[in-house]
Coordinates of C-alpha atoms in Angstrom, one line a residue:
Chain A
M1 CA 7.2 -18.9 -3.9
L2 CA 4.1 -16.8 -4.0
K3 CA 2.4 -19.7 -4.8
N4 CA -1.8 -18.7 -4.0
Q5 CA -0.9 -15.0 -3.5
V6 CA -2.1 -12.4 -4.4
A7 CA -0.2 -9.2 -5.4
L8 CA -1.7 -5.8 -6.7
I9 CA 0.8 -4.0 -8.0
T10 CA 0.0 -0.3 -8.2
G11 CA 1.3 1.9 -12.3
A12 CA 2.2 -2.0 -13.6
S13 CA 2.0 -0.8 -17.4
R14 CA 4.9 -0.2 -17.7
G15 CA 9.0 -0.1 -16.5
I16 CA 9.6 -1.1 -13.3
G17 CA 5.9 -1.6 -12.1
R18 CA 5.7 -4.2 -15.1
E19 CA 8.9 -6.0 -14.3
I20 CA 7.6 -6.4 -11.1
A21 CA 4.3 -7.9 -11.7
L22 CA 5.7 -10.0 -14.5
T23 CA 9.0 -11.3 -11.5
L24 CA 5.7 -12.3 -8.4
A25 CA 3.2 -13.2 -11.5
K26 CA 6.6 -16.2 -12.8
N27 CA 7.0 -16.7 -8.9
G28 CA 3.1 -18.0 -8.4
A29 CA 1.5 -15.0 -7.7
K30 CA -1.8 -13.8 -8.4
V31 CA -1.6 -10.0 -10.4
V32 CA -3.7 -7.8 -10.1
V33 CA -1.7 -4.8 -13.1
N34 CA -3.2 -1.4 -12.2
Y35 CA -2.7 1.2 -14.8
A36 CA -3.8 5.5 -14.9
G37 CA -4.9 5.5 -18.4
S38 CA -2.5 3.1 -20.4
E39 CA -5.0 0.3 -21.0
D40 CA -3.3 -1.5 -24.2
K41 CA 0.3 -1.5 -22.3
A42 CA -1.9 -2.7 -19.3
Q43 CA -3.9 -5.5 -21.0
A44 CA -0.6 -6.2 -22.4
V45 CA 1.5 -7.3 -19.4
V46 CA -1.9 -9.8 -18.6
D47 CA -1.3 -11.4 -21.5
E48 CA 2.2 -11.9 -21.0
I49 CA 1.4 -13.4 -17.1
E50 CA -1.5 -15.7 -18.9
S51 CA 0.8 -16.9 -21.5
N52 CA 2.9 -17.9 -19.2
G53 CA 0.3 -20.0 -17.7
G54 CA -0.1 -17.3 -14.7
E55 CA -3.0 -15.7 -14.4
A56 CA -3.7 -11.5 -13.4
I57 CA -6.8 -8.4 -14.0
K58 CA -6.4 -5.3 -15.3
I59 CA -7.8 -2.0 -12.9
Q60 CA -7.9 1.2 -14.2
A61 CA -7.2 3.4 -10.7
N62 CA -5.8 7.2 -10.5
V63 CA -3.8 6.0 -6.9
S64 CA -4.8 9.5 -5.4
D65 CA -8.6 9.2 -5.7
E66 CA -9.3 7.4 -2.7
S67 CA -12.9 6.5 -4.0
E68 CA -11.0 5.2 -7.3
V69 CA -8.4 3.3 -4.6
K70 CA -11.3 1.7 -2.2
A71 CA -13.1 0.4 -5.6
M72 CA -9.7 -1.3 -6.9
I73 CA -9.4 -3.3 -3.7
K74 CA -12.5 -4.4 -3.8
E75 CA -12.5 -5.6 -6.9
T76 CA -9.6 -7.5 -6.2
T77 CA -10.7 -9.0 -3.2
K78 CA -14.5 -10.2 -5.0
T79 CA -12.2 -11.5 -7.5
F80 CA -9.3 -13.2 -6.0
G81 CA -10.2 -13.8 -2.4
N82 CA -7.2 -12.2 -0.9
L83 CA -4.8 -9.3 -0.7
D84 CA -1.1 -10.4 0.4
I85 CA 0.6 -8.2 -1.5
L86 CA 0.5 -4.3 -2.5
V87 CA 3.1 -2.5 -4.4
N88 CA 2.8 0.9 -4.5
N89 CA 4.9 1.7 -7.4
A90 CA 3.1 4.2 -9.4
G91 CA 4.6 7.2 -9.8
I92 CA 5.1 10.5 -12.2
T93 CA 7.9 13.2 -12.9
K94 CA 8.2 16.5 -13.8
D95 CA 11.4 17.7 -12.9
N96 CA 11.8 21.6 -13.2
L97 CA 14.6 24.3 -10.9
L98 CA 13.1 25.3 -8.0
M99 CA 12.8 29.0 -8.9
R100 CA 10.8 27.3 -12.3
M101 CA 8.3 24.8 -10.7
T102 CA 4.7 25.3 -10.3
E103 CA 2.6 25.0 -7.9
A104 CA 0.8 22.8 -9.8
D105 CA 3.4 20.6 -10.5
F106 CA 4.3 19.9 -6.7
D107 CA 1.2 18.9 -5.9
D108 CA 0.2 16.5 -9.3
V109 CA 3.6 15.1 -7.8
I110 CA 2.9 15.1 -4.8
D111 CA -0.2 13.3 -5.1
I112 CA 0.2 10.9 -7.0
N113 CA 3.7 9.6 -5.9
L114 CA 3.4 10.3 -1.9
K115 CA -0.2 10.3 -1.4
G116 CA -1.4 7.7 -3.4
V117 CA 0.7 5.9 -2.0
F118 CA -1.1 6.5 1.8
L119 CA -4.5 5.7 0.2
C120 CA -3.2 2.5 -0.9
T121 CA -2.1 0.9 2.1
K122 CA -4.7 2.2 3.8
A123 CA -7.2 0.5 1.8
A124 CA -5.1 -2.2 1.1
S125 CA -4.7 -2.9 5.5
R126 CA -7.9 -2.9 6.1
Q127 CA -8.2 -6.4 4.3
M128 CA -4.9 -6.9 5.6
M129 CA -5.2 -6.3 9.4
K130 CA -8.3 -9.3 8.5
Q131 CA -6.2 -11.5 7.3
K132 CA -3.6 -11.0 9.7
S133 CA -1.0 -11.3 7.7
G134 CA 0.5 -8.9 4.4
R135 CA 3.4 -7.2 2.9
I136 CA 3.9 -3.7 1.6
I137 CA 6.6 -2.8 -0.9
N138 CA 6.7 0.9 -1.4
L139 CA 9.2 2.0 -4.8
S140 CA 10.8 5.1 -3.1
S141 CA 14.5 6.5 -5.2
V142 CA 17.2 6.4 -3.6
V143 CA 17.2 10.9 -4.9
G144 CA 15.1 10.7 -1.8
I145 CA 18.5 9.8 0.5
S146 CA 20.4 12.1 -1.7
G147 CA 17.7 15.2 -3.4
N148 CA 18.5 16.0 -6.9
P149 CA 19.0 19.4 -8.7
G150 CA 15.0 19.7 -10.6
Q151 CA 13.0 17.5 -8.7
A152 CA 11.9 19.2 -5.2
N153 CA 8.7 17.6 -5.8
Y154 CA 9.8 13.6 -6.9
V155 CA 13.0 14.1 -3.7
S156 CA 9.9 15.4 -1.4
A157 CA 7.6 13.2 -2.4
K158 CA 10.1 10.2 -2.3
A159 CA 11.9 11.2 0.8
G160 CA 8.2 11.1 2.0
V161 CA 7.7 7.6 1.1
I162 CA 10.7 6.2 3.2
G163 CA 9.1 7.9 6.9
L164 CA 6.2 6.7 5.8
T165 CA 7.0 3.1 4.9
K166 CA 8.5 3.6 8.7
T167 CA 4.9 4.8 11.2
T168 CA 3.6 2.4 8.5
A169 CA 5.7 -0.9 9.4
K170 CA 5.3 0.3 13.1
E171 CA 1.7 0.6 13.4
L172 CA 1.0 -2.6 11.2
A173 CA 3.7 -4.8 13.0
A174 CA 1.4 -6.2 15.2
R175 CA -0.8 -7.6 12.4
N176 CA 2.1 -9.1 10.9
I177 CA 2.1 -6.9 7.7
L178 CA 5.8 -6.1 7.0
V179 CA 5.8 -2.7 4.8
N180 CA 9.5 -1.9 3.1
A181 CA 11.1 0.3 1.0
I182 CA 12.8 -0.1 -2.2
A183 CA 15.2 3.3 -3.0
P184 CA 16.2 2.1 -7.3
G185 CA 18.7 4.4 -8.3
F186 CA 19.4 5.3 -12.4
I187 CA 17.3 1.8 -13.8
A188 CA 17.2 1.9 -18.0
T189 CA 13.0 2.7 -18.1
D190 CA 10.3 5.6 -19.9
M191 CA 11.5 7.8 -17.4
T192 CA 14.9 8.0 -17.4
E193 CA 14.8 8.1 -21.5
K194 CA 13.8 11.8 -20.9
L195 CA 17.0 12.4 -19.4
D196 CA 19.6 14.0 -21.8
E197 CA 22.6 12.4 -22.9
A198 CA 25.0 15.3 -20.6
Q199 CA 22.6 13.5 -17.5
K200 CA 22.6 10.6 -18.7
E201 CA 27.1 10.5 -18.4
Q202 CA 27.3 12.3 -14.9
M203 CA 25.0 9.9 -13.5
L204 CA 27.0 6.9 -15.3
S205 CA 30.3 9.2 -13.4
L206 CA 28.3 8.8 -10.0
I207 CA 27.9 4.9 -10.1
P208 CA 30.5 2.8 -8.5
L209 CA 29.1 -0.4 -10.4
N210 CA 29.7 2.0 -13.9
K211 CA 26.2 1.5 -15.5
L212 CA 22.6 1.4 -15.0
G213 CA 20.2 -0.9 -13.2
K214 CA 17.4 -3.4 -15.1
T215 CA 14.2 -3.1 -14.2
E216 CA 15.0 -7.3 -13.1
D217 CA 17.2 -5.8 -10.9
V218 CA 14.5 -4.3 -9.0
A219 CA 12.0 -6.9 -9.0
N220 CA 14.2 -9.3 -7.6
V221 CA 14.5 -7.6 -4.8
A222 CA 10.7 -6.5 -4.4
L223 CA 10.0 -10.9 -5.0
F224 CA 12.2 -11.5 -1.5
L225 CA 10.7 -8.6 0.3
A226 CA 7.1 -10.4 -1.2
S227 CA 8.6 -13.2 0.0
E228 CA 9.3 -15.2 3.3
Q229 CA 13.0 -15.2 3.2
S230 CA 12.5 -11.6 4.1
N231 CA 10.3 -12.7 7.7
Y232 CA 12.0 -10.3 9.8
V233 CA 12.6 -7.4 7.5
T234 CA 10.2 -4.6 8.1
G235 CA 10.3 -0.8 8.1
Q236 CA 13.6 -0.8 6.0
T237 CA 14.4 0.9 2.8
I238 CA 17.1 -1.3 0.2
Q239 CA 18.6 0.7 -2.1
V240 CA 19.0 -0.6 -5.7
D241 CA 21.6 1.5 -6.9
G242 CA 25.0 0.1 -8.1
G243 CA 25.9 2.1 -4.8
M244 CA 25.4 5.5 -5.7
V245 CA 24.6 6.6 -2.2
M246 CA 26.4 5.3 0.4
Chain B
M1 CA -31.1 -1.8 21.1
A2 CA -30.9 -5.9 22.8
D3 CA -30.8 -7.3 20.1
T4 CA -27.7 -5.0 18.6
F5 CA -25.8 -4.7 21.8
E6 CA -26.3 -9.0 22.3
K7 CA -24.2 -8.9 19.0
V8 CA -22.0 -6.3 19.6
K9 CA -20.8 -8.3 22.8
Q10 CA -20.4 -11.2 20.4
I11 CA -18.2 -9.4 18.6
V12 CA -16.4 -7.7 21.9
V13 CA -15.9 -11.2 23.8
D14 CA -13.9 -13.3 20.5
R15 CA -12.3 -10.2 19.4
L16 CA -10.9 -8.7 22.4
D17 CA -10.9 -12.0 24.0
V18 CA -12.8 -10.6 27.5
D19 CA -15.1 -11.8 29.9
E20 CA -18.4 -11.3 28.9
D21 CA -19.6 -9.7 32.3
K22 CA -17.2 -7.2 31.5
V23 CA -18.6 -6.1 28.4
T24 CA -21.1 -3.2 29.7
L25 CA -23.0 -0.1 27.6
E26 CA -20.7 1.6 30.0
A27 CA -17.4 0.0 29.2
S28 CA -14.9 2.1 27.7
F29 CA -12.7 -0.5 25.0
K30 CA -9.1 1.2 26.1
D31 CA -9.9 1.4 29.6
D32 CA -11.9 -1.3 30.7
L33 CA -11.4 -3.8 28.1
E34 CA -7.8 -3.3 27.3
A35 CA -7.8 -2.6 23.5
D36 CA -5.4 -0.6 21.6
S37 CA -6.0 2.0 19.2
L38 CA -5.6 -0.6 16.6
D39 CA -7.7 -3.3 18.0
V40 CA -10.7 -0.4 18.1
V41 CA -9.8 0.2 14.4
E42 CA -10.4 -3.9 14.1
L43 CA -13.4 -4.2 16.1
V44 CA -14.6 -1.0 14.0
M45 CA -13.7 -2.6 10.9
E46 CA -15.9 -6.4 11.6
L47 CA -19.1 -4.2 13.0
E48 CA -19.4 -2.2 10.1
D49 CA -19.0 -6.2 7.7
E50 CA -21.5 -7.7 10.7
F51 CA -24.2 -5.2 10.4
D52 CA -23.5 -4.0 6.5
L53 CA -23.1 -0.2 6.6
E54 CA -20.1 1.9 6.5
I55 CA -18.9 3.7 9.9
A56 CA -16.8 7.0 8.0
D57 CA -13.4 8.0 9.8
E58 CA -14.5 10.8 11.3
D59 CA -17.4 9.0 13.5
A60 CA -15.0 5.9 14.8
E61 CA -13.1 8.0 16.4
K62 CA -15.6 8.9 18.3
I63 CA -16.5 5.7 19.3
S64 CA -14.7 4.9 22.6
T65 CA -17.3 2.7 24.6
V66 CA -19.9 0.0 23.7
G67 CA -23.0 1.7 24.4
D68 CA -21.3 4.1 21.7
A69 CA -21.3 1.6 19.4
V70 CA -24.3 0.1 19.7
N71 CA -25.8 3.9 19.5
Y72 CA -24.2 4.1 16.4
I73 CA -25.2 1.3 14.3
N74 CA -28.8 2.1 15.7
S75 CA -29.1 5.3 14.6
N76 CA -27.8 4.1 11.5
Q77 CA -29.2 1.2 9.6

């Protein structure tokens, strides 16, 4: 499906990013596994892809640092020649009630989850413009649409990602670069494990499908958006949330 | 100077698909050569590759004519 295409996935050492990296690789893409701190886990993803007969490398970079992002894109094109698919997945949470949220906690989450998408998109679209084709897939969140108490920083960033997706889609459409977002709901990952049982119970009661999503559910939509199956889709946000927000 | 101009001219002709005689030093990319904003960004990227230099975003914004590009390249190489 993605034979000979090169995909860079940020924050791919675990969770949804890891699953997307494995899924795109399984479908023929050469994969760059970006990570910020978890080198061992990133290497494990590379090893798993290689053991399945795929090609992958890992690159350390903080997505909120422009020079590191530029260097990452350069290394990607140096290694694999092209860059066809960018998945902006890297994200952090620093939850707290608005009244207790520090300025630093707000800034940190915006820096990684929103500015990081901007910086990676800017650096990657340069290469994609030259190729006159490309796919950019941004991970938003359903809370970016609905709001969520305790996540003022995260929700602001994820809502920002949706706006950024639409603008980028409009600016780059003329160069055949398609830009879409995925808004996952409640997916079982390291990040959701931090929530306590009461929070989980409460969440489940809001999900019509009455179960948590799996990382594969998100990865399959990413595969669709990366593939030719979605040639006429751009600027959209696809919710993968079991019907939680309609 | 003349050499740089010739090279820039060739890139502009190829990229924007315009007649060679329209590409003068005074020609504005947007007004005279029918380039849109994205075309200019691409053009600047190609000039960076061709002349092996890095044009900062704030400098790139100031390049609006063929002469601007030629001058920038000559004074930064």
